[in-house]
Amino acid sequence: MLLTSEPSLQSSCIEFSQVTARPSPPREAPPLAAMLLLLLAALTLASLPAEAGLPFDSKLTTWPRPVTDGPAPEVLPPPTPSALNLTFDPGTWTLTWLCSHDIMVTSCYVNYTLHGRPRMRRMQNTLGCRCQFRALTLHLGVTLGVNATTGNVTIHERLDYIFPGPPGSEAVNVSCEIHDAAAMTCAWEAGPAAPPDARYFLVLRNTTGHELPGCPSGPAPFGCRINDLTGLPDRLHVTVAGSSQSGGALRAYDVILNTKAIERLSPPRNITGSCNASHCAISWVPPRTWAAMSFADFRYELDLRRTDTDTTVTVASRSENRFEFPSPEPREGHVVRVRVGDVRSKRWSAWSAPVKFGADRPAVPRLPVYIIAMAVTLTCVLGLALAWRRFIWHRLLPHIPDIRDKVSDNALVNPQTLRKDLAA
């Protein structure tokens, strides 16, 4: 059947081989049955790609894969279980892991943001199975990691942490300041996504995570005042956390403050002014402060006012706290205000109360003086006149005694009666 079913193919193949075959030495023709079997196999293979709809390339030894639209999906490796089981305590900034004799931790690190700049801390010598970092700000999120080895295999594990709670519910515009050298006031505002009944509370810690006394009044909506500053460190970690009855726990906000930089200075005390014939001097006493500050930490500004001028003078720190300036007599006086600043920052205190000094004694009007002098003079003259008449005049011109009555010895005798008596 096979030999008689393809007579045309057989003749065409013979003709094609005769046309394309290169001249070669004469050899024995292969059997006809073998040629037909080869031809049938070639036709069978040529029909397979057309049926599958795939391009065929005789140079390829393998069939191409089907072409699909878009990139091939990425095959992710199956997740590997954590070998260290990292955990983080935000209250003490401590990263811990599972202790194992087969795993040796070589270092740990933390990536965080401080004042808008990315920072990194690395610890080479770990304490047992933990790393305790110094104060961190966590409200923007941190990334903690551990580098370890087990045998000849290196292990790198990391943990991302951010305060829990709804985003936008944390307090905003948080600020604290120390004032009157004895108290600290912190203020904040509710976050844009905070519920109406949100209340926040303050948590203070030092750089090692030790908690300090906070607000005595408990949770408050907008701020609180702390009257006990005992043990307050130079670097203070402040956390404002919150909660509400409707929304539960709110996201916390934290910040690291320099207590010297947040102190609001009081104005100088005991301001006095004095003048001589040619100069005037102003002296004052530095304000009381909570932080230890010497005279070199202060600078002063004097607002000196006269009748027609207003001068502002900046005085560098000096131990005598005194400022002199020329002011010859006659003068109408001066008015001065003083404030104090910190040389390490741009902070200034409020102005002190104005102090007046250096005015000449007011001139007394001349006319009243003349009137008073004349009145005193006349009074003295009248007094002398009375004294003269009463004492001195009687001594110089003594009084002549009158004739007395012989019978009655009465000096008050009627002169007519006396004449009649004498005539008789």
PDB file of N, CA and C in Angstrom, residues 299-352:
ATOM      1  N   ARG A 299      24.438  87.460  77.944  1.00  0.00           N
ATOM      2  CA  ARG A 299      24.666  88.731  77.261  1.00  0.00           C
ATOM      3  C   ARG A 299      23.450  89.615  77.541  1.00  0.00           C
ATOM      4  N   TYR A 300      23.659  90.910  77.479  1.00  0.00           N
ATOM      5  CA  TYR A 300      22.610  91.837  77.899  1.00  0.00           C
ATOM      6  C   TYR A 300      22.358  92.859  76.807  1.00  0.00           C
ATOM      7  N   GLU A 301      21.147  93.369  76.822  1.00  0.00           N
ATOM      8  CA  GLU A 301      20.757  94.415  75.886  1.00  0.00           C
ATOM      9  C   GLU A 301      20.050  95.507  76.686  1.00  0.00           C
ATOM     10  N   LEU A 302      20.507  96.754  76.518  1.00  0.00           N
ATOM     11  CA  LEU A 302      19.972  97.898  77.253  1.00  0.00           C
ATOM     12  C   LEU A 302      19.229  98.806  76.289  1.00  0.00           C
ATOM     13  N   ASP A 303      18.016  99.138  76.635  1.00  0.00           N
ATOM     14  CA  ASP A 303      17.218 100.111  75.879  1.00  0.00           C
ATOM     15  C   ASP A 303      17.253 101.417  76.660  1.00  0.00           C
ATOM     16  N   LEU A 304      18.098 102.341  76.218  1.00  0.00           N
ATOM     17  CA  LEU A 304      18.348 103.592  76.934  1.00  0.00           C
ATOM     18  C   LEU A 304      17.605 104.728  76.234  1.00  0.00           C
ATOM     19  N   ARG A 305      16.722 105.339  76.954  1.00  0.00           N
ATOM     20  CA  ARG A 305      15.891 106.397  76.377  1.00  0.00           C
ATOM     21  C   ARG A 305      16.186 107.733  77.054  1.00  0.00           C
ATOM     22  N   ARG A 306      16.305 108.762  76.227  1.00  0.00           N
ATOM     23  CA  ARG A 306      16.410 110.135  76.705  1.00  0.00           C
ATOM     24  C   ARG A 306      15.227 110.914  76.160  1.00  0.00           C
ATOM     25  N   THR A 307      15.266 112.205  76.346  1.00  0.00           N
ATOM     26  CA  THR A 307      14.138 113.014  75.902  1.00  0.00           C
ATOM     27  C   THR A 307      13.999 112.976  74.393  1.00  0.00           C
ATOM     28  N   ASP A 308      15.104 113.036  73.686  1.00  0.00           N
ATOM     29  CA  ASP A 308      15.060 113.136  72.235  1.00  0.00           C
ATOM     30  C   ASP A 308      15.703 111.954  71.527  1.00  0.00           C
ATOM     31  N   THR A 309      16.241 110.980  72.223  1.00  0.00           N
ATOM     32  CA  THR A 309      16.920 109.850  71.594  1.00  0.00           C
ATOM     33  C   THR A 309      16.490 108.546  72.269  1.00  0.00           C
ATOM     34  N   ASP A 310      16.628 107.464  71.491  1.00  0.00           N
ATOM     35  CA  ASP A 310      16.351 106.118  71.988  1.00  0.00           C
ATOM     36  C   ASP A 310      17.450 105.211  71.466  1.00  0.00           C
ATOM     37  N   THR A 311      18.295 104.685  72.348  1.00  0.00           N
ATOM     38  CA  THR A 311      19.476 103.926  71.969  1.00  0.00           C
ATOM     39  C   THR A 311      19.404 102.526  72.553  1.00  0.00           C
ATOM     40  N   THR A 312      19.756 101.540  71.717  1.00  0.00           N
ATOM     41  CA  THR A 312      19.844 100.150  72.165  1.00  0.00           C
ATOM     42  C   THR A 312      21.301  99.735  72.171  1.00  0.00           C
ATOM     43  N   VAL A 313      21.766  99.265  73.298  1.00  0.00           N
ATOM     44  CA  VAL A 313      23.171  98.902  73.484  1.00  0.00           C
ATOM     45  C   VAL A 313      23.240  97.431  73.866  1.00  0.00           C
ATOM     46  N   THR A 314      24.108  96.667  73.184  1.00  0.00           N
ATOM     47  CA  THR A 314      24.349  95.266  73.517  1.00  0.00           C
ATOM     48  C   THR A 314      25.632  95.174  74.331  1.00  0.00           C
ATOM     49  N   VAL A 315      25.547  94.558  75.470  1.00  0.00           N
ATOM     50  CA  VAL A 315      26.675  94.456  76.389  1.00  0.00           C
ATOM     51  C   VAL A 315      27.086  93.004  76.486  1.00  0.00           C
ATOM     52  N   ALA A 316      28.358  92.727  76.218  1.00  0.00           N
ATOM     53  CA  ALA A 316      28.859  91.362  76.342  1.00  0.00           C
ATOM     54  C   ALA A 316      28.910  90.955  77.809  1.00  0.00           C
ATOM     55  N   SER A 317      29.056  89.654  78.017  1.00  0.00           N
ATOM     56  CA  SER A 317      29.079  89.143  79.391  1.00  0.00           C
ATOM     57  C   SER A 317      30.273  89.725  80.144  1.00  0.00           C
ATOM     58  N   ARG A 318      30.029  90.155  81.348  1.00  0.00           N
ATOM     59  CA  ARG A 318      31.076  90.692  82.203  1.00  0.00           C
ATOM     60  C   ARG A 318      30.695  90.412  83.645  1.00  0.00           C
ATOM     61  N   SER A 319      31.702  90.220  84.453  1.00  0.00           N
ATOM     62  CA  SER A 319      31.451  89.799  85.830  1.00  0.00           C
ATOM     63  C   SER A 319      30.853  90.908  86.686  1.00  0.00           C
ATOM     64  N   GLU A 320      31.147  92.187  86.374  1.00  0.00           N
ATOM     65  CA  GLU A 320      30.656  93.260  87.232  1.00  0.00           C
ATOM     66  C   GLU A 320      29.224  93.671  86.906  1.00  0.00           C
ATOM     67  N   ASN A 321      28.693  93.257  85.724  1.00  0.00           N
ATOM     68  CA  ASN A 321      27.312  93.578  85.361  1.00  0.00           C
ATOM     69  C   ASN A 321      27.039  95.080  85.522  1.00  0.00           C
ATOM     70  N   ARG A 322      27.827  95.863  84.818  1.00  0.00           N
ATOM     71  CA  ARG A 322      27.750  97.309  84.937  1.00  0.00           C
ATOM     72  C   ARG A 322      28.049  97.927  83.578  1.00  0.00           C
ATOM     73  N   PHE A 323      27.375  99.039  83.290  1.00  0.00           N
ATOM     74  CA  PHE A 323      27.591  99.746  82.042  1.00  0.00           C
ATOM     75  C   PHE A 323      27.618 101.243  82.328  1.00  0.00           C
ATOM     76  N   GLU A 324      28.674 101.923  81.840  1.00  0.00           N
ATOM     77  CA  GLU A 324      28.834 103.357  82.037  1.00  0.00           C
ATOM     78  C   GLU A 324      28.811 104.067  80.695  1.00  0.00           C
ATOM     79  N   PHE A 325      28.326 105.297  80.704  1.00  0.00           N
ATOM     80  CA  PHE A 325      28.281 106.087  79.485  1.00  0.00           C
ATOM     81  C   PHE A 325      28.348 107.563  79.873  1.00  0.00           C
ATOM     82  N   PRO A 326      28.894 108.424  78.990  1.00  0.00           N
ATOM     83  CA  PRO A 326      29.007 109.859  79.316  1.00  0.00           C
ATOM     84  C   PRO A 326      27.644 110.531  79.306  1.00  0.00           C
ATOM     85  N   SER A 327      27.436 111.378  80.298  1.00  0.00           N
ATOM     86  CA  SER A 327      26.186 112.141  80.395  1.00  0.00           C
ATOM     87  C   SER A 327      26.442 113.374  81.260  1.00  0.00           C
ATOM     88  N   PRO A 328      26.995 114.435  80.670  1.00  0.00           N
ATOM     89  CA  PRO A 328      27.330 115.619  81.476  1.00  0.00           C
ATOM     90  C   PRO A 328      26.086 116.384  81.914  1.00  0.00           C
ATOM     91  N   GLU A 329      26.269 117.111  82.977  1.00  0.00           N
ATOM     92  CA  GLU A 329      25.197 117.992  83.444  1.00  0.00           C
ATOM     93  C   GLU A 329      25.143 119.252  82.576  1.00  0.00           C
ATOM     94  N   PRO A 330      24.048 119.941  82.451  1.00  0.00           N
ATOM     95  CA  PRO A 330      22.739 119.573  83.015  1.00  0.00           C
ATOM     96  C   PRO A 330      22.079 118.490  82.169  1.00  0.00           C
ATOM     97  N   ARG A 331      21.293 117.630  82.771  1.00  0.00           N
ATOM     98  CA  ARG A 331      20.605 116.546  82.089  1.00  0.00           C
ATOM     99  C   ARG A 331      19.153 116.474  82.582  1.00  0.00           C
ATOM    100  N   GLU A 332      18.329 115.923  81.737  1.00  0.00           N
ATOM    101  CA  GLU A 332      16.925 115.773  82.088  1.00  0.00           C
ATOM    102  C   GLU A 332      16.596 114.370  82.582  1.00  0.00           C
ATOM    103  N   GLY A 333      17.589 113.512  82.660  1.00  0.00           N
ATOM    104  CA  GLY A 333      17.361 112.170  83.165  1.00  0.00           C
ATOM    105  C   GLY A 333      17.255 111.125  82.055  1.00  0.00           C
ATOM    106  N   HIS A 334      17.297 109.849  82.461  1.00  0.00           N
ATOM    107  CA  HIS A 334      17.256 108.720  81.540  1.00  0.00           C
ATOM    108  C   HIS A 334      16.237 107.697  82.034  1.00  0.00           C
ATOM    109  N   VAL A 335      15.793 106.867  81.070  1.00  0.00           N
ATOM    110  CA  VAL A 335      14.920 105.714  81.362  1.00  0.00           C
ATOM    111  C   VAL A 335      15.551 104.504  80.684  1.00  0.00           C
ATOM    112  N   VAL A 336      15.753 103.418  81.428  1.00  0.00           N
ATOM    113  CA  VAL A 336      16.441 102.257  80.897  1.00  0.00           C
ATOM    114  C   VAL A 336      15.624 100.999  81.162  1.00  0.00           C
ATOM    115  N   ARG A 337      15.659 100.082  80.170  1.00  0.00           N
ATOM    116  CA  ARG A 337      15.144  98.730  80.312  1.00  0.00           C
ATOM    117  C   ARG A 337      16.260  97.760  79.954  1.00  0.00           C
ATOM    118  N   VAL A 338      16.287  96.598  80.606  1.00  0.00           N
ATOM    119  CA  VAL A 338      17.362  95.632  80.395  1.00  0.00           C
ATOM    120  C   VAL A 338      16.733  94.257  80.169  1.00  0.00           C
ATOM    121  N   ARG A 339      17.308  93.503  79.224  1.00  0.00           N
ATOM    122  CA  ARG A 339      16.940  92.107  79.047  1.00  0.00           C
ATOM    123  C   ARG A 339      18.205  91.281  78.890  1.00  0.00           C
ATOM    124  N   VAL A 340      18.099  89.977  79.118  1.00  0.00           N
ATOM    125  CA  VAL A 340      19.254  89.083  79.120  1.00  0.00           C
ATOM    126  C   VAL A 340      19.032  87.991  78.082  1.00  0.00           C
ATOM    127  N   GLY A 341      20.122  87.544  77.463  1.00  0.00           N
ATOM    128  CA  GLY A 341      20.079  86.477  76.468  1.00  0.00           C
ATOM    129  C   GLY A 341      21.146  85.439  76.734  1.00  0.00           C
ATOM    130  N   ASP A 342      20.988  84.302  76.063  1.00  0.00           N
ATOM    131  CA  ASP A 342      21.940  83.199  76.159  1.00  0.00           C
ATOM    132  C   ASP A 342      22.899  83.292  74.975  1.00  0.00           C
ATOM    133  N   VAL A 343      24.200  83.267  75.235  1.00  0.00           N
ATOM    134  CA  VAL A 343      25.183  83.420  74.168  1.00  0.00           C
ATOM    135  C   VAL A 343      25.171  82.235  73.212  1.00  0.00           C
ATOM    136  N   ARG A 344      24.613  81.085  73.638  1.00  0.00           N
ATOM    137  CA  ARG A 344      24.609  79.885  72.796  1.00  0.00           C
ATOM    138  C   ARG A 344      23.382  79.777  71.918  1.00  0.00           C
ATOM    139  N   SER A 345      22.468  80.707  72.028  1.00  0.00           N
ATOM    140  CA  SER A 345      21.241  80.643  71.232  1.00  0.00           C
ATOM    141  C   SER A 345      20.746  82.057  70.992  1.00  0.00           C
ATOM    142  N   LYS A 346      19.620  82.156  70.312  1.00  0.00           N
ATOM    143  CA  LYS A 346      19.010  83.440  70.025  1.00  0.00           C
ATOM    144  C   LYS A 346      17.909  83.788  71.019  1.00  0.00           C
ATOM    145  N   ARG A 347      17.885  83.104  72.137  1.00  0.00           N
ATOM    146  CA  ARG A 347      16.837  83.361  73.114  1.00  0.00           C
ATOM    147  C   ARG A 347      17.120  84.648  73.892  1.00  0.00           C
ATOM    148  N   TRP A 348      16.071  85.414  74.107  1.00  0.00           N
ATOM    149  CA  TRP A 348      16.139  86.618  74.927  1.00  0.00           C
ATOM    150  C   TRP A 348      14.992  86.577  75.929  1.00  0.00           C
ATOM    151  N   SER A 349      15.229  87.155  77.080  1.00  0.00           N
ATOM    152  CA  SER A 349      14.164  87.271  78.075  1.00  0.00           C
ATOM    153  C   SER A 349      13.264  88.444  77.719  1.00  0.00           C
ATOM    154  N   ALA A 350      12.217  88.596  78.489  1.00  0.00           N
ATOM    155  CA  ALA A 350      11.379  89.786  78.336  1.00  0.00           C
ATOM    156  C   ALA A 350      12.111  91.005  78.897  1.00  0.00           C
ATOM    157  N   TRP A 351      11.664  92.189  78.507  1.00  0.00           N
ATOM    158  CA  TRP A 351      12.268  93.416  79.015  1.00  0.00           C
ATOM    159  C   TRP A 351      11.872  93.623  80.474  1.00  0.00           C
ATOM    160  N   SER A 352      12.793  94.200  81.203  1.00  0.00           N
ATOM    161  CA  SER A 352      12.503  94.537  82.594  1.00  0.00           C
ATOM    162  C   SER A 352      11.604  95.776  82.655  1.00  0.00           C
TER     163      SER A 352
END
